[in-house]
PDB file of C-alpha atoms in Angstrom:
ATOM      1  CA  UNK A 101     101.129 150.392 117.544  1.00 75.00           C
ATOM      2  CA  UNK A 102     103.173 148.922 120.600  1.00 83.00           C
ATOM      3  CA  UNK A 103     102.583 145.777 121.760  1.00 91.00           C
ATOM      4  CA  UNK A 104     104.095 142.731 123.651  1.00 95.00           C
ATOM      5  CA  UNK A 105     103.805 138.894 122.641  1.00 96.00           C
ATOM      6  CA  UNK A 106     104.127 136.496 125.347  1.00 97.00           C
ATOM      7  CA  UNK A 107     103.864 132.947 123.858  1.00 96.00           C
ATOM      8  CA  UNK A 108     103.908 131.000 126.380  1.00 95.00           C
ATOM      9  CA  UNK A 109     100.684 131.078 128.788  1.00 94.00           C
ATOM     10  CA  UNK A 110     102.345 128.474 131.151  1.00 95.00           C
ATOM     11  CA  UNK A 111     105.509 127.181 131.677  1.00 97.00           C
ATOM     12  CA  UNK A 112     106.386 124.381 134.041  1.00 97.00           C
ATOM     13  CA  UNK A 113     110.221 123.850 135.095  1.00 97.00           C
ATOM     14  CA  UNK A 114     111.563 121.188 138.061  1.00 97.00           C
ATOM     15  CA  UNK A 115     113.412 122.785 141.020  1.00 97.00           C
ATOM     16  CA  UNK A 116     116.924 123.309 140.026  1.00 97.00           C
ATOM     17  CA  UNK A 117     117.060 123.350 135.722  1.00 97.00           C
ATOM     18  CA  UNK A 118     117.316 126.491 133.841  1.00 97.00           C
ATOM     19  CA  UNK A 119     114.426 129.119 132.811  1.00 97.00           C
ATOM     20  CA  UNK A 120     113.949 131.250 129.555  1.00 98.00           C
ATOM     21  CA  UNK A 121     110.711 132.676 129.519  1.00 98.00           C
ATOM     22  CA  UNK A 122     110.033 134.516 126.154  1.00 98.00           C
ATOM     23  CA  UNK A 123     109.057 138.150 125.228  1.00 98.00           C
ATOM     24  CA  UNK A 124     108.652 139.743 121.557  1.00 97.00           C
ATOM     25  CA  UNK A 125     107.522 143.420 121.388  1.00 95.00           C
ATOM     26  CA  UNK A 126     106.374 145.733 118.906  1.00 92.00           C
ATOM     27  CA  UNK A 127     107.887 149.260 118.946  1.00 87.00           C
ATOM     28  CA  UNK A 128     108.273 152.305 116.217  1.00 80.00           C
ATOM     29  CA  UNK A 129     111.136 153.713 118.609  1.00 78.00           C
ATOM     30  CA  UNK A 130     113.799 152.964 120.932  1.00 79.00           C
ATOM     31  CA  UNK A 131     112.269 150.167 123.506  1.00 85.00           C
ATOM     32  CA  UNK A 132     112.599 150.657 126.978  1.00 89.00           C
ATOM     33  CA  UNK A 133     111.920 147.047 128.347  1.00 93.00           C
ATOM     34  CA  UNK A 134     110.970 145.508 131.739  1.00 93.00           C
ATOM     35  CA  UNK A 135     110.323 142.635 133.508  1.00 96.00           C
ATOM     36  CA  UNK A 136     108.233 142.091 136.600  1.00 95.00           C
ATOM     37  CA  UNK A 137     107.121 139.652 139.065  1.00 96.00           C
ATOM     38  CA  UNK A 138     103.874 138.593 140.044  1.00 94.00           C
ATOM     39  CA  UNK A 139     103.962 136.853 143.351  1.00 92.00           C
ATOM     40  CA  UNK A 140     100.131 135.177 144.827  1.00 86.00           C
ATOM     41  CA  UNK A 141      98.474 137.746 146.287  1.00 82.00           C
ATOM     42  CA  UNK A 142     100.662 140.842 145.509  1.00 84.00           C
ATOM     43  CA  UNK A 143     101.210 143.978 143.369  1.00 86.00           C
ATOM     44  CA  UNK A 144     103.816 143.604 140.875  1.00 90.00           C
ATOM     45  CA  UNK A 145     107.483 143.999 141.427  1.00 91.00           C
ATOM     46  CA  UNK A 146     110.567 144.962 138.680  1.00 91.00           C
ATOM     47  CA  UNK A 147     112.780 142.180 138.499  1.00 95.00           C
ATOM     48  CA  UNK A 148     115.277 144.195 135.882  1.00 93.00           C
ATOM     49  CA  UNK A 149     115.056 146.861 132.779  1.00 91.00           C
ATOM     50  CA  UNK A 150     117.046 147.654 129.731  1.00 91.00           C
ATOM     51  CA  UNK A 151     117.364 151.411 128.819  1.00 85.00           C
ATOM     52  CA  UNK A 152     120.858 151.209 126.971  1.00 82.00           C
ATOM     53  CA  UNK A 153     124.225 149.847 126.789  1.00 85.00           C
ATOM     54  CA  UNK A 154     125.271 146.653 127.612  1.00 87.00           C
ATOM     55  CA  UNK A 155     121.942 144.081 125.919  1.00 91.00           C
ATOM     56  CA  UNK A 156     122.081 141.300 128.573  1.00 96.00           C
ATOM     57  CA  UNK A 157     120.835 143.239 131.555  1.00 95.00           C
ATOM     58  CA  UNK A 158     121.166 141.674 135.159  1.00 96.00           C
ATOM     59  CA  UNK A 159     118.102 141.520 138.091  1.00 95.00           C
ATOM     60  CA  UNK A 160     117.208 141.052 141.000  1.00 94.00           C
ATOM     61  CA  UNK A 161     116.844 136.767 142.143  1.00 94.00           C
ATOM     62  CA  UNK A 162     118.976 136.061 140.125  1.00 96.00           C
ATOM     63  CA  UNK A 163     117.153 136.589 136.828  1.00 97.00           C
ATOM     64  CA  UNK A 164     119.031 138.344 133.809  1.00 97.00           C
ATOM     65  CA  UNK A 165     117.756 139.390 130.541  1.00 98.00           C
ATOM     66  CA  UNK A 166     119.283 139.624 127.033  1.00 96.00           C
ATOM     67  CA  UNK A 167     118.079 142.034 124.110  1.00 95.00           C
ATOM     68  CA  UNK A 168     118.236 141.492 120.959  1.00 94.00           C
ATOM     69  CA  UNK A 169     117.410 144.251 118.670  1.00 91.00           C
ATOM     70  CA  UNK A 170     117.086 142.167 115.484  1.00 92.00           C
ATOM     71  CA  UNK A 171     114.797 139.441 117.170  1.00 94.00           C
ATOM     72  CA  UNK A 172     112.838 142.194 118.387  1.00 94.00           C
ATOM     73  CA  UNK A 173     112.760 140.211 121.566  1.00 96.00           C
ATOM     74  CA  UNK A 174     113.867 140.030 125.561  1.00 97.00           C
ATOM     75  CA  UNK A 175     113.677 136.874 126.743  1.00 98.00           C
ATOM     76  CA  UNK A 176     114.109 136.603 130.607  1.00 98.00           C
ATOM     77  CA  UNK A 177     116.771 133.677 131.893  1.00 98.00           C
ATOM     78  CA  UNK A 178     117.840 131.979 135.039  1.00 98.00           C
ATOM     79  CA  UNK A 179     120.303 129.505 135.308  1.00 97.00           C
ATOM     80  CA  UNK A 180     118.637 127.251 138.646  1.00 97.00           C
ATOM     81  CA  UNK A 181     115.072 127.483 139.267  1.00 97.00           C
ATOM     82  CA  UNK A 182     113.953 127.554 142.799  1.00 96.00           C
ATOM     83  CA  UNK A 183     110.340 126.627 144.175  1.00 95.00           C
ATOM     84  CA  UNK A 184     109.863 130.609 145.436  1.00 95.00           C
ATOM     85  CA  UNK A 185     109.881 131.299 141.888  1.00 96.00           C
ATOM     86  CA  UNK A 186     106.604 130.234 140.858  1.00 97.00           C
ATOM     87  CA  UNK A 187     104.796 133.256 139.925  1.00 97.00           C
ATOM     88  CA  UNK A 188     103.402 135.505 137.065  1.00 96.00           C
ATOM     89  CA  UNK A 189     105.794 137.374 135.065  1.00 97.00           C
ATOM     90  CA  UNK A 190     105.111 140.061 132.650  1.00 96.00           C
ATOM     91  CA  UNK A 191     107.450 141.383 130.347  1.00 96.00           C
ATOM     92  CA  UNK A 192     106.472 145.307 129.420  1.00 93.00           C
ATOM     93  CA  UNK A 193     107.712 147.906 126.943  1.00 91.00           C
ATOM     94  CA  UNK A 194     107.535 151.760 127.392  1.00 86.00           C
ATOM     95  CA  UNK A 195     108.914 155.455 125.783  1.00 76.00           C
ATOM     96  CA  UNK A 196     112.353 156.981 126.730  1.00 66.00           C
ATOM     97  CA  UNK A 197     109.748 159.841 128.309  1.00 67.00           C
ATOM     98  CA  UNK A 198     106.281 159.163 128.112  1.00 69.00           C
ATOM     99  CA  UNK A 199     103.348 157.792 130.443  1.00 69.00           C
ATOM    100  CA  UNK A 200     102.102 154.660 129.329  1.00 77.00           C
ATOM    101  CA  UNK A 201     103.490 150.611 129.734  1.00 85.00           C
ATOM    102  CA  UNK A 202     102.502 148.572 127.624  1.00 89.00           C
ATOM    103  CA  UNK A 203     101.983 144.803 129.133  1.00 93.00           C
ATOM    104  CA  UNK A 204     102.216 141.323 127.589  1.00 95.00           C
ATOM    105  CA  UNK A 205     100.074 138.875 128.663  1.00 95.00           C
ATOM    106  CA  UNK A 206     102.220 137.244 130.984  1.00 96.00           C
ATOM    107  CA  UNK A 207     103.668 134.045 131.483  1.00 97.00           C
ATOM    108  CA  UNK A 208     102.597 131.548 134.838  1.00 96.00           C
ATOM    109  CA  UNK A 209     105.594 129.631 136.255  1.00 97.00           C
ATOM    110  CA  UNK A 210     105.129 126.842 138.104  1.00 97.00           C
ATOM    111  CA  UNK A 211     107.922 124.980 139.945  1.00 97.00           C
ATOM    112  CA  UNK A 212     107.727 120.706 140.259  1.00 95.00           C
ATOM    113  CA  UNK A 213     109.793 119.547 143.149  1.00 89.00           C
TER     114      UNK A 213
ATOM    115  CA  UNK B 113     110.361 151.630 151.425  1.00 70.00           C
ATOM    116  CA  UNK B 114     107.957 152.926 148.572  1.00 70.00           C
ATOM    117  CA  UNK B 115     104.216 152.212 150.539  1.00 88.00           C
ATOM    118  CA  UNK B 116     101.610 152.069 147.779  1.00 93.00           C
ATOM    119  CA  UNK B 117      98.296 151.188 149.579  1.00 95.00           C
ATOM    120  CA  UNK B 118      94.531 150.085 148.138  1.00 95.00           C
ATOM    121  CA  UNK B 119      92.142 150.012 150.653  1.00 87.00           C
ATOM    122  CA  UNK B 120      90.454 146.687 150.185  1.00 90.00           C
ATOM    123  CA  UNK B 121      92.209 143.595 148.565  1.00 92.00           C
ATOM    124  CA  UNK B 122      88.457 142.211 147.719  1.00 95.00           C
ATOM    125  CA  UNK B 123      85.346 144.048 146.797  1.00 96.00           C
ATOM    126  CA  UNK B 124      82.064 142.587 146.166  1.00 97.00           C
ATOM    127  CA  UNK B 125      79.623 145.410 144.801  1.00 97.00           C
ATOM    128  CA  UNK B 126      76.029 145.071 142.749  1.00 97.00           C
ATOM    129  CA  UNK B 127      75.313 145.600 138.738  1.00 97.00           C
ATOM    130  CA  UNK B 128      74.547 149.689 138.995  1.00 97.00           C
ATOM    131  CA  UNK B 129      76.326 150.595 142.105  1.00 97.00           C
ATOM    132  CA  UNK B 130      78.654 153.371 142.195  1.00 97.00           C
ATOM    133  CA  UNK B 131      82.307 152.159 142.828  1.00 97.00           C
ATOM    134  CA  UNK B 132      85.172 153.878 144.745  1.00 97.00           C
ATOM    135  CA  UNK B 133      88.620 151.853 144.741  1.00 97.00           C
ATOM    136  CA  UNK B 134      90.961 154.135 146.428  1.00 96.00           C
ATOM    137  CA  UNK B 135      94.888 153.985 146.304  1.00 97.00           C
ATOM    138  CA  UNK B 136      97.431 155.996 148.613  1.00 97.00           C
ATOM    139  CA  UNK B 137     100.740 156.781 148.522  1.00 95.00           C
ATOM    140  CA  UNK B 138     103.656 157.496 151.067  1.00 92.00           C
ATOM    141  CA  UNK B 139     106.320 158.917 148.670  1.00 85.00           C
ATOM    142  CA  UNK B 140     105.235 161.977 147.113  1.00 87.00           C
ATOM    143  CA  UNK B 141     105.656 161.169 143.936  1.00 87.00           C
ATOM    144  CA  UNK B 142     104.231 162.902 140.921  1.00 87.00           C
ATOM    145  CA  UNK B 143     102.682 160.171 138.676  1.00 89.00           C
ATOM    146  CA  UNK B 144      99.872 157.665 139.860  1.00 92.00           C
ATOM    147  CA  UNK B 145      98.258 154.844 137.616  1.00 93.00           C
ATOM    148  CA  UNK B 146      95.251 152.797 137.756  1.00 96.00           C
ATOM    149  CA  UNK B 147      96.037 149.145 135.577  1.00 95.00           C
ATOM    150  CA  UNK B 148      93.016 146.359 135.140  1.00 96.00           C
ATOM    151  CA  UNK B 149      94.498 142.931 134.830  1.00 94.00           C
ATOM    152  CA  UNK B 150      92.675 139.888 133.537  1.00 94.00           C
ATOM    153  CA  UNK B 151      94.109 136.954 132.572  1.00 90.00           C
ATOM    154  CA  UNK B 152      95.432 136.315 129.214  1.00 88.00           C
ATOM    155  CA  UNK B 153      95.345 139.907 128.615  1.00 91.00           C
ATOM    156  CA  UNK B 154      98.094 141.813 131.249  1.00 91.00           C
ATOM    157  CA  UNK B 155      97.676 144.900 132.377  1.00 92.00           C
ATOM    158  CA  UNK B 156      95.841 147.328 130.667  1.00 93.00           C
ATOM    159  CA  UNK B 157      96.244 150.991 131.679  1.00 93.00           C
ATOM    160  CA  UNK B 158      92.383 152.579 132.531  1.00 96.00           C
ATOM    161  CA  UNK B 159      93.481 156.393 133.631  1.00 95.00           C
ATOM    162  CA  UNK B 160      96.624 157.820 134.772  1.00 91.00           C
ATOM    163  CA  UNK B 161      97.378 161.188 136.862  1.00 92.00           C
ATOM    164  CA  UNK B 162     100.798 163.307 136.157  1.00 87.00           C
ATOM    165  CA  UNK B 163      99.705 166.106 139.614  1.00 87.00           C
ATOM    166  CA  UNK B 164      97.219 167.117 141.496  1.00 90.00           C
ATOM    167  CA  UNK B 165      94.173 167.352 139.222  1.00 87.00           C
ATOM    168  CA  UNK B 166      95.367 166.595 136.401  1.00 90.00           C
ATOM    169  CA  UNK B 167      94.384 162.626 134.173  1.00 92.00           C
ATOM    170  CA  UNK B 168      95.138 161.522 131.297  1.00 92.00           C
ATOM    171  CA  UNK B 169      93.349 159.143 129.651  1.00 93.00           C
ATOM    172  CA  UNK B 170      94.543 155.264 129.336  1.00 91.00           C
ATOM    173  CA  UNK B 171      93.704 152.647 127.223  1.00 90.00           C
ATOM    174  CA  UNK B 172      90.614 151.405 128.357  1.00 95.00           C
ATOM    175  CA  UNK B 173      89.039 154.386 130.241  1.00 96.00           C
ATOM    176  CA  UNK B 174      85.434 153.681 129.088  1.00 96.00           C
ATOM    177  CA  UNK B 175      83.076 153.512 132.127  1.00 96.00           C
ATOM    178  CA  UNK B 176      85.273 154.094 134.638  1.00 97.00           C
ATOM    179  CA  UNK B 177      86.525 158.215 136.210  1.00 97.00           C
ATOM    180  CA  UNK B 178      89.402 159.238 138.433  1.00 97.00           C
ATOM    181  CA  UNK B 179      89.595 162.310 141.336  1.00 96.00           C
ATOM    182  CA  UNK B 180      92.636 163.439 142.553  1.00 96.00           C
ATOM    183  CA  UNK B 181      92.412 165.992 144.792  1.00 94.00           C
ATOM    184  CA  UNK B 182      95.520 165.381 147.088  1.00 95.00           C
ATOM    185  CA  UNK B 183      98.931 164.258 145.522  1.00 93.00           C
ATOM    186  CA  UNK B 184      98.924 161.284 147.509  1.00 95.00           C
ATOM    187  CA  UNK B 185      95.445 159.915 146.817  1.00 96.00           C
ATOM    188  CA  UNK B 186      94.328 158.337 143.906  1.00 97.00           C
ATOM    189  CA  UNK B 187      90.492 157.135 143.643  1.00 97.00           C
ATOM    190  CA  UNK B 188      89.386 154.821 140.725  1.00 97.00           C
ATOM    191  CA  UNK B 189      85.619 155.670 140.487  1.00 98.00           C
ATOM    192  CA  UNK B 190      82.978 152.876 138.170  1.00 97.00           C
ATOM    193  CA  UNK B 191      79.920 155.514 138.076  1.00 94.00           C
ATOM    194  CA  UNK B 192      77.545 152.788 137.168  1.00 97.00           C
ATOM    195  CA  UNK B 193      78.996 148.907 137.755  1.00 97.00           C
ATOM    196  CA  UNK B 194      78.889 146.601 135.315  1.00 97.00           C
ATOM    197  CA  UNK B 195      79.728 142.591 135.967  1.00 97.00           C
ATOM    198  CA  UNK B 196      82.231 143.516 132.944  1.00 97.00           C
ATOM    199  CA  UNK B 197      84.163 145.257 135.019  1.00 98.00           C
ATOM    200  CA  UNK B 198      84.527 141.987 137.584  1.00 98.00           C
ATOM    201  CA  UNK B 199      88.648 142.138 137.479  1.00 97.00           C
ATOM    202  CA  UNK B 200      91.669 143.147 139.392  1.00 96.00           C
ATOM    203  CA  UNK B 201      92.460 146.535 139.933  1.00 97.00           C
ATOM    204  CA  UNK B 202      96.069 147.715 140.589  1.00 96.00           C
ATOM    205  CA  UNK B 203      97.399 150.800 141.496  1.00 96.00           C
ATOM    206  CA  UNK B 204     100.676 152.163 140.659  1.00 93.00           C
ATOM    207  CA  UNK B 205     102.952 155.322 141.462  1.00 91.00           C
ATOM    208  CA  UNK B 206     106.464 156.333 139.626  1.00 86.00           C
ATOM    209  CA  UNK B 207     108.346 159.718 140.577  1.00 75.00           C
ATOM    210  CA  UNK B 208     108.332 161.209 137.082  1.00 69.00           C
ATOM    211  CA  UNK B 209     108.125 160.473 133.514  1.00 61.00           C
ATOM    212  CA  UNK B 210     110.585 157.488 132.504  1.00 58.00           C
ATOM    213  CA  UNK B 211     114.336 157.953 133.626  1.00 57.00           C
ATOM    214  CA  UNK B 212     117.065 155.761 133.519  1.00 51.00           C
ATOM    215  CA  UNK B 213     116.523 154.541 137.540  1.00 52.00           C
ATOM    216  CA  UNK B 214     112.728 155.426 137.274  1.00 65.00           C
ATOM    217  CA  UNK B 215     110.234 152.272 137.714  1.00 77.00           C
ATOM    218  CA  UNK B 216     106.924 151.971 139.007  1.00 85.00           C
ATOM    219  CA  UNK B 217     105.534 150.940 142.077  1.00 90.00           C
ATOM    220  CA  UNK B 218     102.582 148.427 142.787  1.00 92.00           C
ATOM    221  CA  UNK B 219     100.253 148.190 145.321  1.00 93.00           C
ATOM    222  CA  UNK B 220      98.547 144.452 146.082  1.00 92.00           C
ATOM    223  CA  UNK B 221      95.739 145.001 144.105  1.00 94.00           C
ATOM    224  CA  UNK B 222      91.943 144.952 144.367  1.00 96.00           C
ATOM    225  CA  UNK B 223      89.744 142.294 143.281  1.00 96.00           C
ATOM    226  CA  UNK B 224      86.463 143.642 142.634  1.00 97.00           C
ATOM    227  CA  UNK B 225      83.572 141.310 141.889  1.00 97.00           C
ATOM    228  CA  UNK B 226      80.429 143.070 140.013  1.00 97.00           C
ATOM    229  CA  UNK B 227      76.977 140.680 140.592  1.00 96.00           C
TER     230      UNK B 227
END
């Protein structure tokens, strides 16, 4: 069965130093992988996705991604954290074709001026 | 701008009531979702619709029916509330199954409270 681990439950960075927030999946085919972006108050929103190619994937904010097949894992990254940041993220893995995400439990950011 | 609208962000209803959550979209686009998030657990997929009239079954669709009768409506229906089902309900649409630009789109969500 798919499935995505999200270890970390919180996360707590200072304005300005680097981010890697961590995502393992499960998956008996070729993973189609997402990240999105929680924001207080709102629906969800894709911050970037790997289909194929190139494994470190760029997004939107300035977030990029890199997979790594033999970690089974796709750990979001961004170099300088800024206070707008702080949100819920949720890393997700789906079918080439098919109808169903599945969801990790996602990870709370919070920013410390 | 993809417009994916739920018609109330909070929802306080009785154990037993009959629940509509509604969801609308402004892009014509084929595929509609209902997700429950709680925390610690994501999203979890309840039903999903590929066209008019047509649902699929998610994850977790126990106690809770869909209707759509118009492409761009999508109504989440709890036929008999349950404080169980206290959570947030979000709504999402994507144009077709998965392609490489495909992605779906959220609305803000519902948070329904059952007493």
């Amino acid at each position: 069965a798919q499935s995505v681990t999200q270890p970390d439950i919180h996360i707590t960075v200072s304005e300005g130093a680097s981010l890697e927030l961590r995502c393992n999946y499960s998956y008996g085919a070729t993973p189609y992988l997402f990240w999105y972006v929680q924001s207080p108050g709102q629906g969800l929103q894709l911050l970037l996705k790997y289909f194929s190619g190139d494994t470190l994937v760029q997004g939107i904010k300035g977030f990029e991604a890199e997979f790594k097949r033999s970690q089974s894992s796709f750990n979001l990254r961004k170099p300088s954290v800024h206070w707008s940041d702080a949100a819920e993220y949720f890393c997700a893995v789906g079918a080439r074709y098919g109808n169903k995400l599945v969801f990790g439990a996602g990870t709370i950011l919070r920013v410390k001026s | 701008d993809v417009k994916v609208t739920q018609s109330s962000r909070y929802l306080v209803k009785r154990t037993g009531e009959k629940v509509f959550l509604e969801c609308v979209q402004d892009m014509d686009h084929e595929n509609m979702f209902w997700y429950r998030q709680d925390p610690g657990l994501g999203l979890r997929l309840i039903y999903f619709s590929y066209d008019v009239k047509m649902k699929e079954k998610g994850d977790i669709p126990e106690g809770y029916s869909v209707s759509r009768e118009k492409k761009e409506r999508f109504s989440l229906i709890l036929e008999s509330a349950s404080t169980n089902q206290t959570s947030m309900y979000l709504c999402a649409t994507r144009t077709e199954t998965f392609a490489t630009n495909e992605k779906l789109f959220f609305g803000s969500g519902t948070q329904l409270s059952v007493l």
